[in-house]
Tab-separated table of C-alpha atoms in Angstrom:
chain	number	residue	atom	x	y	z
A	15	UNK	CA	-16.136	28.274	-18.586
A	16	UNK	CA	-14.688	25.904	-15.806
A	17	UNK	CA	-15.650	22.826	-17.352
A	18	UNK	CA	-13.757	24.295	-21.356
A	19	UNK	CA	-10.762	24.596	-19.077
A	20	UNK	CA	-10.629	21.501	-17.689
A	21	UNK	CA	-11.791	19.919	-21.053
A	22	UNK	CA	-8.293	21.948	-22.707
A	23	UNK	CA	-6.370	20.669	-19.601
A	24	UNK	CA	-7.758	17.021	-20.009
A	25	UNK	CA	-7.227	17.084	-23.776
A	26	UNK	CA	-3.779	18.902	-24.432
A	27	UNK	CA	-1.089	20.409	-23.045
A	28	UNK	CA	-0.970	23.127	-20.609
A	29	UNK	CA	-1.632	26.580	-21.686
A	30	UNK	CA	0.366	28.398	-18.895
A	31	UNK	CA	3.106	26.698	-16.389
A	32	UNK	CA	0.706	25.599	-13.012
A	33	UNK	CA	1.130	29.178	-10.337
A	34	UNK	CA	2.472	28.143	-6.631
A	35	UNK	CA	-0.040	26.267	-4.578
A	36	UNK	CA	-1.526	28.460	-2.158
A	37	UNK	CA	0.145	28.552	1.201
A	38	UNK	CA	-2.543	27.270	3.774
A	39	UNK	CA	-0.001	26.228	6.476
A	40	UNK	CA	-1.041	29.135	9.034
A	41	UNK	CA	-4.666	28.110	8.696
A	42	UNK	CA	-4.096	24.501	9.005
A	43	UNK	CA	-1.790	24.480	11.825
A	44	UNK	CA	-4.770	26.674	13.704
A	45	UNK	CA	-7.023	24.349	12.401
A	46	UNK	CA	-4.776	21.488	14.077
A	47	UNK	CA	-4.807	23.259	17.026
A	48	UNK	CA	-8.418	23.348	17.418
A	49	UNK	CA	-9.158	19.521	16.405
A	50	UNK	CA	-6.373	18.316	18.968
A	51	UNK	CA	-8.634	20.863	21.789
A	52	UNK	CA	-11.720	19.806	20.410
A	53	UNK	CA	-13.989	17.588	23.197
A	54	UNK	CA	-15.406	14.777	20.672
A	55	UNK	CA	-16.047	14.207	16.938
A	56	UNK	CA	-18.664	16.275	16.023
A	57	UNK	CA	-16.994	19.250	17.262
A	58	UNK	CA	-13.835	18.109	15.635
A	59	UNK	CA	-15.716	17.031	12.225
A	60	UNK	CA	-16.314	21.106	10.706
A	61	UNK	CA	-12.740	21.759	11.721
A	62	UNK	CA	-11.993	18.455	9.843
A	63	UNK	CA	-14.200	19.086	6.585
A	64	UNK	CA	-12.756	23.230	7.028
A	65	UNK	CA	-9.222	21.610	6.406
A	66	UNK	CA	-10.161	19.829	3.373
A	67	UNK	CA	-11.186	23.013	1.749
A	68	UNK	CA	-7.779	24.445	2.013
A	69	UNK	CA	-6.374	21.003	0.557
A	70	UNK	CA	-8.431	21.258	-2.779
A	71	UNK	CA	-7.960	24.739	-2.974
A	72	UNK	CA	-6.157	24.525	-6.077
A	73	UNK	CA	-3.589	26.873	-7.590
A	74	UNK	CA	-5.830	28.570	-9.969
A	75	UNK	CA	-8.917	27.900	-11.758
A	76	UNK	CA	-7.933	25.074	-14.471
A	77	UNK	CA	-6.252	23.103	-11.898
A	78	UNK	CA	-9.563	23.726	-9.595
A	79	UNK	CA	-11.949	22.879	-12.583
A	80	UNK	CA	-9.645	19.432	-13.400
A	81	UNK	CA	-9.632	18.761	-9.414
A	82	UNK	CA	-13.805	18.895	-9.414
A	83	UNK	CA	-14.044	16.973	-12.500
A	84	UNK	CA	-12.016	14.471	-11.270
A	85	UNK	CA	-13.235	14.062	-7.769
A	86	UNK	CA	-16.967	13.617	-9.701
A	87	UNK	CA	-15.272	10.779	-11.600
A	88	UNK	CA	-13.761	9.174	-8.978
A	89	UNK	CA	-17.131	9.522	-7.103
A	90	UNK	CA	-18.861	8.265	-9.699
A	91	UNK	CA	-16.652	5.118	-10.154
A	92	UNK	CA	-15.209	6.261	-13.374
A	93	UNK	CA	-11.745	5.252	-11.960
A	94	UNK	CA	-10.039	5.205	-15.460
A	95	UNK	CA	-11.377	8.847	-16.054
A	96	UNK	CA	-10.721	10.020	-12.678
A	97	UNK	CA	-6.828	8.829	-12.911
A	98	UNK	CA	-6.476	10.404	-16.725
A	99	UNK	CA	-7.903	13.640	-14.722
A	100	UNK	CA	-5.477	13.395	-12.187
A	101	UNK	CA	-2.541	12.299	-14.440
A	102	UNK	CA	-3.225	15.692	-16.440
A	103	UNK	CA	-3.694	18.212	-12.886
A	104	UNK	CA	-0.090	16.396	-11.881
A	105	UNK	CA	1.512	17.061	-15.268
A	106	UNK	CA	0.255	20.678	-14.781
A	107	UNK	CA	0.425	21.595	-11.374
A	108	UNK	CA	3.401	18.518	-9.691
A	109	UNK	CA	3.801	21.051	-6.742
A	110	UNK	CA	0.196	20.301	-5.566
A	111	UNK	CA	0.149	18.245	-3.242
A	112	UNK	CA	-3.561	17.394	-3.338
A	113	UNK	CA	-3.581	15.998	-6.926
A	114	UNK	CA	-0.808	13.158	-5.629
A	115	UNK	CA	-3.329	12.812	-2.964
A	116	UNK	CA	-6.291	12.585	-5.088
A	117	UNK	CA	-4.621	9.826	-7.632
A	118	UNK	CA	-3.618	7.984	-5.117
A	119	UNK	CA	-6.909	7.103	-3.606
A	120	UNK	CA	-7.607	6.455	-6.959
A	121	UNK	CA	-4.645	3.680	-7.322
A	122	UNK	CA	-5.934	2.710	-4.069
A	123	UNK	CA	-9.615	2.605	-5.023
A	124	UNK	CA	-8.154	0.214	-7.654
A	125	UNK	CA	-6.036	-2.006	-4.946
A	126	UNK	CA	-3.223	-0.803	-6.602
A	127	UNK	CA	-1.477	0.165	-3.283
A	128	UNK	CA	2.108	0.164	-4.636
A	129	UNK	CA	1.563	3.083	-6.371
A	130	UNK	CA	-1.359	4.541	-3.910
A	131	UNK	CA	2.211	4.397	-1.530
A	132	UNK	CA	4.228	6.533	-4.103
A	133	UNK	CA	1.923	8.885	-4.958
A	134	UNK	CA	1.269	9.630	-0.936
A	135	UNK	CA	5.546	9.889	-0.549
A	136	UNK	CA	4.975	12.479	-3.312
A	137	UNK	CA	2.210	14.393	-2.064
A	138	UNK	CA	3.608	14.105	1.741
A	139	UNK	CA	6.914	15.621	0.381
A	140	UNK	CA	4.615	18.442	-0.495
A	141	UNK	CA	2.286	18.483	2.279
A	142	UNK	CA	4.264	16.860	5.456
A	143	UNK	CA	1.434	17.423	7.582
A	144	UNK	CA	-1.571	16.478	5.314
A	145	UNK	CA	-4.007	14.884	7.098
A	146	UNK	CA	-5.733	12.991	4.368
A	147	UNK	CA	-2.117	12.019	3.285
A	148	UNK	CA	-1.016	10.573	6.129
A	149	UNK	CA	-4.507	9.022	6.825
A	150	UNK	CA	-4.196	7.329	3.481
A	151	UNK	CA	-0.811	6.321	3.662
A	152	UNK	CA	-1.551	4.432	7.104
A	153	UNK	CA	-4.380	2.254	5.674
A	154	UNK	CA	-2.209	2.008	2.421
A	155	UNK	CA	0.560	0.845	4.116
A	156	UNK	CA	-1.531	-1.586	6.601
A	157	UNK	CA	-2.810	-3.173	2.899
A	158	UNK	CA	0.248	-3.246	2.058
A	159	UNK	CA	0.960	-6.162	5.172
A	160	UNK	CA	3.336	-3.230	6.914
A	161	UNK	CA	1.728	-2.736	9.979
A	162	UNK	CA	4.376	-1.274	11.972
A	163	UNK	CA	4.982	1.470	9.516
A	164	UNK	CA	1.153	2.176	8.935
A	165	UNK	CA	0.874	2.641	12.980
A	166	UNK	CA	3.757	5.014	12.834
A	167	UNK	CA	1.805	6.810	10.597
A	168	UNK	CA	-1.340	6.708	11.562
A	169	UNK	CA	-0.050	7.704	14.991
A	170	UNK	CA	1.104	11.277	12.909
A	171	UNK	CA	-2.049	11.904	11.631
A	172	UNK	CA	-3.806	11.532	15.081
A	173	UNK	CA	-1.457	14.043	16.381
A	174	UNK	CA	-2.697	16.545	14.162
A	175	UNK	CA	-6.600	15.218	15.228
A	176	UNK	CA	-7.031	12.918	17.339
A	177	UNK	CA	-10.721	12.383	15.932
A	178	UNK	CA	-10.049	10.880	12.758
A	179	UNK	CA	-12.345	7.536	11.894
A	180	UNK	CA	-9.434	5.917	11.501
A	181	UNK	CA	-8.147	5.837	15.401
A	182	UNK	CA	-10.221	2.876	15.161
A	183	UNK	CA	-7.639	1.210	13.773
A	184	UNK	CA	-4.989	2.104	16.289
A	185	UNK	CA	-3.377	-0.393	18.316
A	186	UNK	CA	-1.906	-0.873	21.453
A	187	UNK	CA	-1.993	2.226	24.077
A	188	UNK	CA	-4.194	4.575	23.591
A	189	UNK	CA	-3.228	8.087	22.240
């Protein structure tokens, strides 16, 4: 059944307008909480992986089933698939933040960091405090030659958890 939904989504227009994305920020913000206490990585790395289910929770089941068939593309290095997949869940659901997020590691997947950059502005406008967002937007921005700005932001995500592979690429003082 999921994957006839996503094939209608993929192939057509909408059936029904996209419902609200579910409101996660309670959980996250505990979740924040917990990976900023947390004493290393692997105690921060469930909390981490925990978050990311509330992320690609998706407003109903046809935006879920185009999100999983997607993500498989991308996986799969079918990046012209995966971006058609995403194209289609943003056309049906633009309040999501997570399928900005998901085409643009697409875009960046194909060096195309311009608009890798605008589709993290979109789903950060959605999202201020997504972690895989602002994660992606730092090394976007860092490809990009902006290094000031990608510190800035990479700085915000490790706020939220401080544990993040990407605090290798931090510079200057510590956190």
């Amino acid at each position: 059944m999921r994957a006839l939904i996503a094939l209608v989504l993929l192939a057509g227009p909408a059936l029904a307008e996209c419902p609200p994305p579910p409101d996660h920020s309670e959980a996250l913000s505990k979740l924040y909480d917990r990976m900023q206490a947390a004493p290393d990585p692997a105690t921060a790395q469930p909390l981490n992986d925990r978050a990311w289910e509330l992320y690609t929770d998706a407003p109903d089941e046809a935006a879920q089933a185009v999100l999983t068939r997607g993500m498989r593309m991308r996986e799969s290095w079918d990046l012209l698939g995966a971006l058609q997949a995403f194209d289609r869940l943003i056309d049906y659901c633009p309040d999501w933040a997570e399928g900005w997020n998901q085409r643009a590691f697409v875009h960046y997947l194909n060096q195309n960091f311009t608009a890798a950059l605008d589709d993290l502005n979109a789903a950060l406008e959605r999202s201020p405090r997504h972690l895989g967002a602002l994660s992606g937007k730092a090394l976007t921005l860092t490809a990009l030659g902006r290094e000031a700005e990608a510190q800035a932001v990479l700085r915000a995500a490790l706020a939220l958890n401080p544990w993040l592979p990407e605090r290798s690429l931090l510079k200057g003082e510590e956190l």
